[in-house]
Amino acid sequence: MKATLLFLFAPVLMVVTALPAGETDAASKRIDELLARGWQKHNIQPNAPVGDEVFLRRAYLTVVGRIPTLDETRRFLAYEDPAKREKLVDSLLASDGYVHHFFNYWADVLRAQSQGVADSTTAQNYLNFIRQALRDNKPYDQLTRELVSSEGACFDNGAIGYYMRDRGMPLDNLSNTTRVFLGTRMECAQCHDHPFDKWTQKQFFEMAAFTHNMTSSAYRSPGTEEAQKMIRADKSLDKETQDLMRQAITEVTRPLRDTLVVQNKAALKLPHDYKYPDAKPKSVVEAAVMFGKPVKVNKETNTARTFSEWLASKENPRFTTVIVNRLWKKVFGLALIEPLDELMDGSVASNPELEAFLERQMVAMKYDMKGFLKMLLNTQTFARASTPEVGLGEMYYFPGPVFRRMTSEQAWDSLVTLVNPEPDQINWTAREREKRELENRRRLAELLDSTEAPLLFEAAAQVAVAMREQNKAFDQMRKDLDVARAKDDKETAKDIQRRLGQSQRILRQEVSRCFYEAAAKSNNKEVQAKLAAISGEGPMEMAMMNLMESARVDVMEMPVEGPMAENLEKETGLLGIKDKKSLASYEKYRKGLHQSWSRAAELTSPAPRGHFLREFGQSDRDVIENSSDEASVPQALAMMNGSLANQITGGWSVLSMNLRQAKTANEKIDTLYLTLFSRLPTPQERQMMNQRVESYASNKNLWEDMALAALSTQQFLFIQ
């Protein structure tokens, strides 16, 4: 067992090497020493150290956002090594689970949504940018600079989603930027001098002058822009034809909407109702920072890049403070300064000496988030019992972590471990679909880039003819639909709606055909090569249309090889599945798990309303850190009723297979406790459970019922 676990840990020890082990250990000990000074000063006794069982579950939930599997629990508890906790921390920080868990956190902070950018390609590319930054352990200051200075097309830079998220609202974007990265609430100063802080309205606009000109738009093709000019200049075209031609170009570029961020040179002016004596209404505002080292700008300055460098500088007095407190709160449950995103000059940490030390360490580590987390996780304080209750508004001196409820993502991801044998598996179909759509949109943009403007003008003219005829048909069908609805003729109304939908698709096919034909006339060899690549064997009207529509991926395309093939063989053997039909059914079930029972980070962000994640308080991503950990009646119903409970305790779930392998009642009790709580039952709990087994021995669903009851307990839903 020792050799097996050592093999599991050995590779990751080489991955998490931001600082030499000795320095990291010394820093962890220094944190404990500084906390001990605080305890002594305030006459506080530290909480008692916890055993391996509590540490294991706490470490998994803190670092990878889920409970350990039964196998992971058994391996760790049986592993005999004085340094096994440190090795576990290294292993978890190097895992895909870390990426999943911290993606949830940063998606909440940055309000990143799957559908948050008008359902464009940019939204998913932004999410993937965040994922990859975590996977690469990109330094936090670098990540910040890349977000705040981002511009260009989403195909090349997923970070532009940061500005696309607030498209059309540059002042709100500045408020969000200062709150997220500087812990400074400036939204009040957008309309008037801040009533509770020193910031003035003019200072707000001076800060906004750095990034107000980051403009989000549809992808700009030189050819289509030139074609638009040709339409405006052609006096032989009547206004209706011009409008229809512009609409045709809009239609072919529709899939590329919200995919570009550019920095224009427009000046920012104070509002017309500005009322303070330090400037006149509607006067031009020069960019200037609120505090810290002054920044010089001129006409040639890339203001967004200059602002990002000031923002993420180690010399910025608040930048390091905020990230230190964000990561401290992720580990211990509260920040040293609360609230961490409402810092003022008078804000004081519960342990100022520790705060200063942590800030120096973050700078020395060059903003290595994994290295910083490792330092915190290896403290004795993290391995102490949690404090059950902290009074609202009271200073907390961290005699141990805070006892707290799982987030919605932690609760969901923990349930995933009870159903999916590969709980950290990526949502293969979602990632593949995003990859194909990104490539399709890129190819469409490149094709439009390369096609000559006169040919695009010609295609727009052809589409305009089709649109004029179709608009007449549309108008008549809409009138017929109104009549059918007035008569409550549902069958006729349904048929008309079907034909309207068909007409829309026919129009898209016409757009595809006309622009494809136009591109085919190009003398540009690059265009011809691109057309050959997309034409395939289908009709030309579908060639470009395939680039314009959503990609489809069949779950059955997933190859059954490597670890998945080995797991399938093992699982079907355990279940006793032998005939071909049942084997095929189980293979389909297992392939589908990566979609329906994926980690929260692999699902739509945020999940649809009514999903377990939303019921348990997942943020809607509309407001920074808008999640909730409050209990509710719908949550209790979600745990007890419906398909969720059936899938958790279904015959093919991990939980059921674990219980099936246990032969005796005592073995099943051990399995249940190790699976759900990462520990064995106490003697009192074992006695109570055996009594329950005897009382309900005739109940075929005994173990399933007990498992569901255990899932609703505080022991399961809270982080001890």
PDB file of C-alpha atoms in Angstrom, residues 6-268:
ATOM      1  CA  LEU A   6       4.066   6.877  -3.042  1.00  0.00           C
ATOM      2  CA  PHE A   7       3.801   6.263  -6.769  1.00  0.00           C
ATOM      3  CA  LEU A   8       0.645   8.375  -6.876  1.00  0.00           C
ATOM      4  CA  PHE A   9       2.310  11.280  -5.118  1.00  0.00           C
ATOM      5  CA  ALA A  10       5.775  11.128  -6.690  1.00  0.00           C
ATOM      6  CA  PRO A  11       4.991  12.795 -10.068  1.00  0.00           C
ATOM      7  CA  VAL A  12       3.274  15.817  -8.552  1.00  0.00           C
ATOM      8  CA  LEU A  13       6.136  16.645  -6.190  1.00  0.00           C
ATOM      9  CA  MET A  14       7.989  17.850  -9.275  1.00  0.00           C
ATOM     10  CA  VAL A  15       5.040  19.970 -10.456  1.00  0.00           C
ATOM     11  CA  VAL A  16       4.414  22.148  -7.396  1.00  0.00           C
ATOM     12  CA  THR A  17       7.903  23.650  -6.991  1.00  0.00           C
ATOM     13  CA  ALA A  18       7.295  27.409  -6.879  1.00  0.00           C
ATOM     14  CA  LEU A  19       9.609  27.693  -3.863  1.00  0.00           C
ATOM     15  CA  PRO A  20      12.190  25.308  -2.422  1.00  0.00           C
ATOM     16  CA  ALA A  21      10.492  22.968   0.056  1.00  0.00           C
ATOM     17  CA  GLY A  22      12.500  24.344   2.979  1.00  0.00           C
ATOM     18  CA  GLU A  23      11.412  27.928   2.342  1.00  0.00           C
ATOM     19  CA  THR A  24       7.780  26.922   1.949  1.00  0.00           C
ATOM     20  CA  ASP A  25       7.906  24.953   5.192  1.00  0.00           C
ATOM     21  CA  ALA A  26       9.551  27.876   6.970  1.00  0.00           C
ATOM     22  CA  ALA A  27       6.847  30.235   5.664  1.00  0.00           C
ATOM     23  CA  SER A  28       4.086  27.891   6.898  1.00  0.00           C
ATOM     24  CA  LYS A  29       5.706  27.760  10.341  1.00  0.00           C
ATOM     25  CA  ARG A  30       6.035  31.548  10.349  1.00  0.00           C
ATOM     26  CA  ILE A  31       2.289  31.867   9.713  1.00  0.00           C
ATOM     27  CA  ASP A  32       1.592  29.623  12.719  1.00  0.00           C
ATOM     28  CA  GLU A  33       3.938  31.698  14.854  1.00  0.00           C
ATOM     29  CA  LEU A  34       2.269  34.970  13.889  1.00  0.00           C
ATOM     30  CA  LEU A  35      -1.173  33.501  14.559  1.00  0.00           C
ATOM     31  CA  ALA A  36       0.042  32.234  17.944  1.00  0.00           C
ATOM     32  CA  ARG A  37       1.090  35.773  18.853  1.00  0.00           C
ATOM     33  CA  GLY A  38      -2.417  36.922  18.057  1.00  0.00           C
ATOM     34  CA  TRP A  39      -3.942  34.174  20.200  1.00  0.00           C
ATOM     35  CA  GLN A  40      -1.723  35.126  23.112  1.00  0.00           C
ATOM     36  CA  LYS A  41      -2.511  38.824  22.711  1.00  0.00           C
ATOM     37  CA  HIS A  42      -6.254  38.193  22.702  1.00  0.00           C
ATOM     38  CA  ASN A  43      -6.195  35.384  25.281  1.00  0.00           C
ATOM     39  CA  ILE A  44      -7.407  32.719  22.824  1.00  0.00           C
ATOM     40  CA  GLN A  45      -6.716  29.001  22.943  1.00  0.00           C
ATOM     41  CA  PRO A  46      -6.022  27.360  19.558  1.00  0.00           C
ATOM     42  CA  ASN A  47      -8.377  24.609  18.451  1.00  0.00           C
ATOM     43  CA  ALA A  48      -7.213  21.015  18.831  1.00  0.00           C
ATOM     44  CA  PRO A  49      -5.439  19.259  15.929  1.00  0.00           C
ATOM     45  CA  VAL A  50      -7.646  17.047  13.747  1.00  0.00           C
ATOM     46  CA  GLY A  51      -7.100  13.440  12.757  1.00  0.00           C
ATOM     47  CA  ASP A  52      -6.325  12.176   9.284  1.00  0.00           C
ATOM     48  CA  GLU A  53     -10.001  11.564   8.502  1.00  0.00           C
ATOM     49  CA  VAL A  54     -11.027  15.196   9.025  1.00  0.00           C
ATOM     50  CA  PHE A  55      -7.876  16.518   7.357  1.00  0.00           C
ATOM     51  CA  LEU A  56      -8.432  14.336   4.293  1.00  0.00           C
ATOM     52  CA  ARG A  57     -12.010  15.453   3.709  1.00  0.00           C
ATOM     53  CA  ARG A  58     -11.208  19.089   4.448  1.00  0.00           C
ATOM     54  CA  ALA A  59      -8.221  19.082   2.083  1.00  0.00           C
ATOM     55  CA  TYR A  60     -10.232  17.556  -0.760  1.00  0.00           C
ATOM     56  CA  LEU A  61     -13.113  20.006  -0.356  1.00  0.00           C
ATOM     57  CA  THR A  62     -10.763  22.990  -0.004  1.00  0.00           C
ATOM     58  CA  VAL A  63      -8.420  22.213  -2.893  1.00  0.00           C
ATOM     59  CA  VAL A  64     -10.417  20.164  -5.406  1.00  0.00           C
ATOM     60  CA  GLY A  65     -13.956  20.972  -4.290  1.00  0.00           C
ATOM     61  CA  ARG A  66     -15.322  17.484  -3.657  1.00  0.00           C
ATOM     62  CA  ILE A  67     -15.179  14.704  -1.104  1.00  0.00           C
ATOM     63  CA  PRO A  68     -12.622  11.942  -1.721  1.00  0.00           C
ATOM     64  CA  THR A  69     -13.768   8.719  -3.321  1.00  0.00           C
ATOM     65  CA  LEU A  70     -13.884   5.519  -1.284  1.00  0.00           C
ATOM     66  CA  ASP A  71     -10.616   4.310  -2.826  1.00  0.00           C
ATOM     67  CA  GLU A  72      -8.901   7.654  -2.208  1.00  0.00           C
ATOM     68  CA  THR A  73     -10.011   7.586   1.412  1.00  0.00           C
ATOM     69  CA  ARG A  74      -8.842   4.046   2.034  1.00  0.00           C
ATOM     70  CA  ARG A  75      -5.468   4.662   0.410  1.00  0.00           C
ATOM     71  CA  PHE A  76      -4.758   7.796   2.415  1.00  0.00           C
ATOM     72  CA  LEU A  77      -5.865   6.393   5.787  1.00  0.00           C
ATOM     73  CA  ALA A  78      -3.789   3.252   5.255  1.00  0.00           C
ATOM     74  CA  TYR A  79      -0.706   5.117   4.040  1.00  0.00           C
ATOM     75  CA  GLU A  80       2.036   5.280   6.658  1.00  0.00           C
ATOM     76  CA  ASP A  81       4.309   8.252   6.133  1.00  0.00           C
ATOM     77  CA  PRO A  82       4.908  11.224   8.468  1.00  0.00           C
ATOM     78  CA  ALA A  83       4.758  13.550   5.444  1.00  0.00           C
ATOM     79  CA  LYS A  84       1.596  12.105   3.901  1.00  0.00           C
ATOM     80  CA  ARG A  85      -0.458  15.239   4.509  1.00  0.00           C
ATOM     81  CA  GLU A  86       2.061  17.440   2.698  1.00  0.00           C
ATOM     82  CA  LYS A  87       2.196  14.924  -0.145  1.00  0.00           C
ATOM     83  CA  LEU A  88      -1.586  14.901  -0.344  1.00  0.00           C
ATOM     84  CA  VAL A  89      -1.631  18.706  -0.643  1.00  0.00           C
ATOM     85  CA  ASP A  90       0.910  18.538  -3.483  1.00  0.00           C
ATOM     86  CA  SER A  91      -1.113  15.834  -5.221  1.00  0.00           C
ATOM     87  CA  LEU A  92      -4.373  17.788  -5.004  1.00  0.00           C
ATOM     88  CA  LEU A  93      -2.845  21.069  -6.183  1.00  0.00           C
ATOM     89  CA  ALA A  94      -1.437  19.279  -9.236  1.00  0.00           C
ATOM     90  CA  SER A  95      -4.751  17.605 -10.139  1.00  0.00           C
ATOM     91  CA  ASP A  96      -7.499  18.447 -12.609  1.00  0.00           C
ATOM     92  CA  GLY A  97      -9.789  18.729  -9.602  1.00  0.00           C
ATOM     93  CA  TYR A  98      -7.944  21.892  -8.546  1.00  0.00           C
ATOM     94  CA  VAL A  99      -8.709  23.437 -11.938  1.00  0.00           C
ATOM     95  CA  HIS A 100     -12.402  22.490 -11.656  1.00  0.00           C
ATOM     96  CA  HIS A 101     -12.784  23.889  -8.152  1.00  0.00           C
ATOM     97  CA  PHE A 102     -10.963  27.174  -8.595  1.00  0.00           C
ATOM     98  CA  PHE A 103     -12.599  27.698 -11.979  1.00  0.00           C
ATOM     99  CA  ASN A 104     -15.928  27.819 -10.112  1.00  0.00           C
ATOM    100  CA  TYR A 105     -14.531  30.474  -7.805  1.00  0.00           C
ATOM    101  CA  TRP A 106     -13.030  32.710 -10.489  1.00  0.00           C
ATOM    102  CA  ALA A 107     -16.049  32.325 -12.780  1.00  0.00           C
ATOM    103  CA  ASP A 108     -18.102  33.696  -9.876  1.00  0.00           C
ATOM    104  CA  VAL A 109     -15.678  36.569  -9.192  1.00  0.00           C
ATOM    105  CA  LEU A 110     -15.342  37.467 -12.884  1.00  0.00           C
ATOM    106  CA  ARG A 111     -19.061  36.805 -13.643  1.00  0.00           C
ATOM    107  CA  ALA A 112     -18.105  34.515 -16.513  1.00  0.00           C
ATOM    108  CA  GLN A 113     -21.150  32.916 -18.164  1.00  0.00           C
ATOM    109  CA  SER A 114     -21.542  30.301 -20.878  1.00  0.00           C
ATOM    110  CA  GLN A 115     -24.337  32.356 -22.425  1.00  0.00           C
ATOM    111  CA  GLY A 116     -23.112  35.685 -21.121  1.00  0.00           C
ATOM    112  CA  VAL A 117     -21.923  37.149 -24.415  1.00  0.00           C
ATOM    113  CA  ALA A 118     -25.067  36.915 -26.558  1.00  0.00           C
ATOM    114  CA  ASP A 119     -24.473  33.190 -27.031  1.00  0.00           C
ATOM    115  CA  SER A 120     -21.341  33.959 -29.056  1.00  0.00           C
ATOM    116  CA  THR A 121     -18.131  32.015 -29.393  1.00  0.00           C
ATOM    117  CA  THR A 122     -16.424  34.515 -27.113  1.00  0.00           C
ATOM    118  CA  ALA A 123     -18.304  33.306 -24.026  1.00  0.00           C
ATOM    119  CA  GLN A 124     -16.936  29.769 -24.086  1.00  0.00           C
ATOM    120  CA  ASN A 125     -13.522  30.915 -25.204  1.00  0.00           C
ATOM    121  CA  TYR A 126     -13.405  33.215 -22.180  1.00  0.00           C
ATOM    122  CA  LEU A 127     -14.283  30.338 -19.863  1.00  0.00           C
ATOM    123  CA  ASN A 128     -11.599  28.189 -21.474  1.00  0.00           C
ATOM    124  CA  PHE A 129      -9.093  31.012 -21.054  1.00  0.00           C
ATOM    125  CA  ILE A 130      -9.785  30.967 -17.299  1.00  0.00           C
ATOM    126  CA  ARG A 131      -9.514  27.156 -17.196  1.00  0.00           C
ATOM    127  CA  GLN A 132      -6.206  27.174 -19.019  1.00  0.00           C
ATOM    128  CA  ALA A 133      -4.791  29.937 -16.839  1.00  0.00           C
ATOM    129  CA  LEU A 134      -5.487  27.775 -13.776  1.00  0.00           C
ATOM    130  CA  ARG A 135      -4.146  24.656 -15.460  1.00  0.00           C
ATOM    131  CA  ASP A 136      -0.922  26.512 -16.347  1.00  0.00           C
ATOM    132  CA  ASN A 137      -0.782  28.108 -12.888  1.00  0.00           C
ATOM    133  CA  LYS A 138      -0.427  31.463 -14.595  1.00  0.00           C
ATOM    134  CA  PRO A 139       0.894  34.061 -12.113  1.00  0.00           C
ATOM    135  CA  TYR A 140      -1.978  36.149 -10.773  1.00  0.00           C
ATOM    136  CA  ASP A 141      -0.430  39.474 -11.780  1.00  0.00           C
ATOM    137  CA  GLN A 142       0.073  38.217 -15.335  1.00  0.00           C
ATOM    138  CA  LEU A 143      -3.503  36.910 -15.468  1.00  0.00           C
ATOM    139  CA  THR A 144      -4.795  40.296 -14.313  1.00  0.00           C
ATOM    140  CA  ARG A 145      -2.769  42.197 -16.896  1.00  0.00           C
ATOM    141  CA  GLU A 146      -3.936  39.898 -19.692  1.00  0.00           C
ATOM    142  CA  LEU A 147      -7.584  40.394 -18.746  1.00  0.00           C
ATOM    143  CA  VAL A 148      -7.489  44.167 -18.316  1.00  0.00           C
ATOM    144  CA  SER A 149      -5.385  44.864 -21.428  1.00  0.00           C
ATOM    145  CA  SER A 150      -7.134  42.311 -23.653  1.00  0.00           C
ATOM    146  CA  GLU A 151      -8.127  43.238 -27.190  1.00  0.00           C
ATOM    147  CA  GLY A 152      -8.444  41.575 -30.575  1.00  0.00           C
ATOM    148  CA  ALA A 153     -10.541  38.642 -31.798  1.00  0.00           C
ATOM    149  CA  CYS A 154     -11.730  35.869 -29.493  1.00  0.00           C
ATOM    150  CA  PHE A 155     -10.120  33.305 -31.826  1.00  0.00           C
ATOM    151  CA  ASP A 156      -6.731  34.568 -30.747  1.00  0.00           C
ATOM    152  CA  ASN A 157      -7.440  35.931 -27.262  1.00  0.00           C
ATOM    153  CA  GLY A 158     -10.127  34.458 -25.034  1.00  0.00           C
ATOM    154  CA  ALA A 159      -9.378  37.118 -22.410  1.00  0.00           C
ATOM    155  CA  ILE A 160     -11.450  39.677 -24.357  1.00  0.00           C
ATOM    156  CA  GLY A 161     -14.457  38.089 -22.669  1.00  0.00           C
ATOM    157  CA  TYR A 162     -13.529  40.322 -19.719  1.00  0.00           C
ATOM    158  CA  TYR A 163     -14.616  43.409 -21.663  1.00  0.00           C
ATOM    159  CA  MET A 164     -17.309  41.635 -23.657  1.00  0.00           C
ATOM    160  CA  ARG A 165     -18.956  40.734 -20.341  1.00  0.00           C
ATOM    161  CA  ASP A 166     -19.688  44.453 -19.797  1.00  0.00           C
ATOM    162  CA  ARG A 167     -20.094  45.407 -23.446  1.00  0.00           C
ATOM    163  CA  GLY A 168     -21.644  48.831 -23.797  1.00  0.00           C
ATOM    164  CA  MET A 169     -21.104  49.565 -20.085  1.00  0.00           C
ATOM    165  CA  PRO A 170     -17.494  50.814 -19.709  1.00  0.00           C
ATOM    166  CA  LEU A 171     -18.164  52.661 -16.451  1.00  0.00           C
ATOM    167  CA  ASP A 172     -19.652  49.535 -14.857  1.00  0.00           C
ATOM    168  CA  ASN A 173     -16.631  47.595 -16.090  1.00  0.00           C
ATOM    169  CA  LEU A 174     -14.304  49.999 -14.273  1.00  0.00           C
ATOM    170  CA  SER A 175     -16.345  49.595 -11.073  1.00  0.00           C
ATOM    171  CA  ASN A 176     -16.065  45.823 -11.367  1.00  0.00           C
ATOM    172  CA  THR A 177     -12.332  46.028 -12.077  1.00  0.00           C
ATOM    173  CA  THR A 178     -11.562  48.077  -8.977  1.00  0.00           C
ATOM    174  CA  ARG A 179     -13.729  45.848  -6.815  1.00  0.00           C
ATOM    175  CA  VAL A 180     -12.289  42.551  -8.079  1.00  0.00           C
ATOM    176  CA  PHE A 181      -8.605  43.465  -8.201  1.00  0.00           C
ATOM    177  CA  LEU A 182      -8.292  46.334  -5.705  1.00  0.00           C
ATOM    178  CA  GLY A 183     -11.057  45.538  -3.221  1.00  0.00           C
ATOM    179  CA  THR A 184     -12.313  49.094  -3.714  1.00  0.00           C
ATOM    180  CA  ARG A 185     -16.005  49.890  -4.157  1.00  0.00           C
ATOM    181  CA  MET A 186     -16.332  52.867  -6.499  1.00  0.00           C
ATOM    182  CA  GLU A 187     -19.759  52.374  -8.062  1.00  0.00           C
ATOM    183  CA  CYS A 188     -21.247  55.180  -5.931  1.00  0.00           C
ATOM    184  CA  ALA A 189     -18.677  57.627  -7.349  1.00  0.00           C
ATOM    185  CA  GLN A 190     -19.994  56.965 -10.848  1.00  0.00           C
ATOM    186  CA  CYS A 191     -22.860  59.384 -10.145  1.00  0.00           C
ATOM    187  CA  HIS A 192     -21.571  61.535  -7.259  1.00  0.00           C
ATOM    188  CA  ASP A 193     -18.732  61.839  -4.769  1.00  0.00           C
ATOM    189  CA  HIS A 194     -18.567  58.659  -2.657  1.00  0.00           C
ATOM    190  CA  PRO A 195     -20.634  59.205   0.514  1.00  0.00           C
ATOM    191  CA  PHE A 196     -18.536  56.881   2.724  1.00  0.00           C
ATOM    192  CA  ASP A 197     -15.074  56.936   1.135  1.00  0.00           C
ATOM    193  CA  LYS A 198     -12.696  59.587  -0.148  1.00  0.00           C
ATOM    194  CA  TRP A 199     -13.233  58.983  -3.870  1.00  0.00           C
ATOM    195  CA  THR A 200     -14.765  61.764  -5.910  1.00  0.00           C
ATOM    196  CA  GLN A 201     -16.835  61.508  -9.050  1.00  0.00           C
ATOM    197  CA  LYS A 202     -14.048  63.174 -11.008  1.00  0.00           C
ATOM    198  CA  GLN A 203     -11.531  60.584  -9.764  1.00  0.00           C
ATOM    199  CA  PHE A 204     -13.871  57.830 -10.897  1.00  0.00           C
ATOM    200  CA  PHE A 205     -14.018  59.274 -14.417  1.00  0.00           C
ATOM    201  CA  GLU A 206     -10.248  59.771 -14.457  1.00  0.00           C
ATOM    202  CA  MET A 207      -9.824  56.073 -13.716  1.00  0.00           C
ATOM    203  CA  ALA A 208     -12.490  55.148 -16.267  1.00  0.00           C
ATOM    204  CA  ALA A 209     -10.601  57.160 -18.902  1.00  0.00           C
ATOM    205  CA  PHE A 210      -8.019  54.343 -19.082  1.00  0.00           C
ATOM    206  CA  THR A 211     -10.443  51.680 -20.311  1.00  0.00           C
ATOM    207  CA  HIS A 212     -13.685  53.398 -21.393  1.00  0.00           C
ATOM    208  CA  ASN A 213     -12.606  53.126 -25.040  1.00  0.00           C
ATOM    209  CA  MET A 214     -12.382  49.304 -25.031  1.00  0.00           C
ATOM    210  CA  THR A 215     -15.188  48.669 -27.508  1.00  0.00           C
ATOM    211  CA  SER A 216     -16.814  45.316 -28.174  1.00  0.00           C
ATOM    212  CA  SER A 217     -18.315  44.604 -31.574  1.00  0.00           C
ATOM    213  CA  ALA A 218     -18.911  42.036 -34.276  1.00  0.00           C
ATOM    214  CA  TYR A 219     -15.925  40.715 -36.174  1.00  0.00           C
ATOM    215  CA  ARG A 220     -14.773  43.290 -38.685  1.00  0.00           C
ATOM    216  CA  SER A 221     -13.896  41.977 -42.120  1.00  0.00           C
ATOM    217  CA  PRO A 222     -12.192  44.531 -44.394  1.00  0.00           C
ATOM    218  CA  GLY A 223     -14.168  43.104 -47.306  1.00  0.00           C
ATOM    219  CA  THR A 224     -17.584  43.410 -45.660  1.00  0.00           C
ATOM    220  CA  GLU A 225     -16.840  46.955 -44.455  1.00  0.00           C
ATOM    221  CA  GLU A 226     -15.835  47.936 -47.984  1.00  0.00           C
ATOM    222  CA  ALA A 227     -18.981  46.269 -49.343  1.00  0.00           C
ATOM    223  CA  GLN A 228     -21.053  48.355 -46.894  1.00  0.00           C
ATOM    224  CA  LYS A 229     -19.409  51.517 -48.283  1.00  0.00           C
ATOM    225  CA  MET A 230     -20.193  50.390 -51.831  1.00  0.00           C
ATOM    226  CA  ILE A 231     -23.857  49.902 -50.879  1.00  0.00           C
ATOM    227  CA  ARG A 232     -24.055  53.418 -49.442  1.00  0.00           C
ATOM    228  CA  ALA A 233     -22.328  54.929 -52.479  1.00  0.00           C
ATOM    229  CA  ASP A 234     -24.422  53.158 -55.148  1.00  0.00           C
ATOM    230  CA  LYS A 235     -27.102  55.726 -56.106  1.00  0.00           C
ATOM    231  CA  SER A 236     -28.874  53.223 -58.370  1.00  0.00           C
ATOM    232  CA  LEU A 237     -30.119  51.293 -55.315  1.00  0.00           C
ATOM    233  CA  ASP A 238     -33.338  52.324 -53.624  1.00  0.00           C
ATOM    234  CA  LYS A 239     -33.419  52.545 -49.833  1.00  0.00           C
ATOM    235  CA  GLU A 240     -35.253  49.223 -49.385  1.00  0.00           C
ATOM    236  CA  THR A 241     -32.662  47.385 -51.470  1.00  0.00           C
ATOM    237  CA  GLN A 242     -29.817  49.022 -49.568  1.00  0.00           C
ATOM    238  CA  ASP A 243     -31.402  47.968 -46.264  1.00  0.00           C
ATOM    239  CA  LEU A 244     -31.885  44.407 -47.489  1.00  0.00           C
ATOM    240  CA  MET A 245     -28.282  44.199 -48.713  1.00  0.00           C
ATOM    241  CA  ARG A 246     -26.989  45.451 -45.376  1.00  0.00           C
ATOM    242  CA  GLN A 247     -29.220  42.898 -43.696  1.00  0.00           C
ATOM    243  CA  ALA A 248     -27.716  40.185 -45.918  1.00  0.00           C
ATOM    244  CA  ILE A 249     -24.196  41.091 -44.777  1.00  0.00           C
ATOM    245  CA  THR A 250     -25.412  41.170 -41.181  1.00  0.00           C
ATOM    246  CA  GLU A 251     -26.878  37.702 -41.666  1.00  0.00           C
ATOM    247  CA  VAL A 252     -23.651  36.146 -42.935  1.00  0.00           C
ATOM    248  CA  THR A 253     -21.631  37.767 -40.131  1.00  0.00           C
ATOM    249  CA  ARG A 254     -24.218  37.035 -37.405  1.00  0.00           C
ATOM    250  CA  PRO A 255     -22.267  34.049 -36.017  1.00  0.00           C
ATOM    251  CA  LEU A 256     -19.318  36.424 -35.539  1.00  0.00           C
ATOM    252  CA  ARG A 257     -21.172  38.947 -33.373  1.00  0.00           C
ATOM    253  CA  ASP A 258     -19.473  39.946 -30.120  1.00  0.00           C
ATOM    254  CA  THR A 259     -16.168  38.391 -31.091  1.00  0.00           C
ATOM    255  CA  LEU A 260     -13.944  41.480 -31.255  1.00  0.00           C
ATOM    256  CA  VAL A 261     -12.678  44.067 -28.782  1.00  0.00           C
ATOM    257  CA  VAL A 262     -10.816  47.101 -30.090  1.00  0.00           C
ATOM    258  CA  GLN A 263      -9.377  50.153 -28.367  1.00  0.00           C
ATOM    259  CA  ASN A 264     -10.596  53.361 -29.974  1.00  0.00           C
ATOM    260  CA  LYS A 265      -9.319  56.876 -29.419  1.00  0.00           C
ATOM    261  CA  ALA A 266     -12.554  58.465 -28.220  1.00  0.00           C
ATOM    262  CA  ALA A 267     -12.231  60.867 -25.302  1.00  0.00           C
ATOM    263  CA  LEU A 268     -14.236  60.451 -22.112  1.00  0.00           C
TER     264      LEU A 268
END
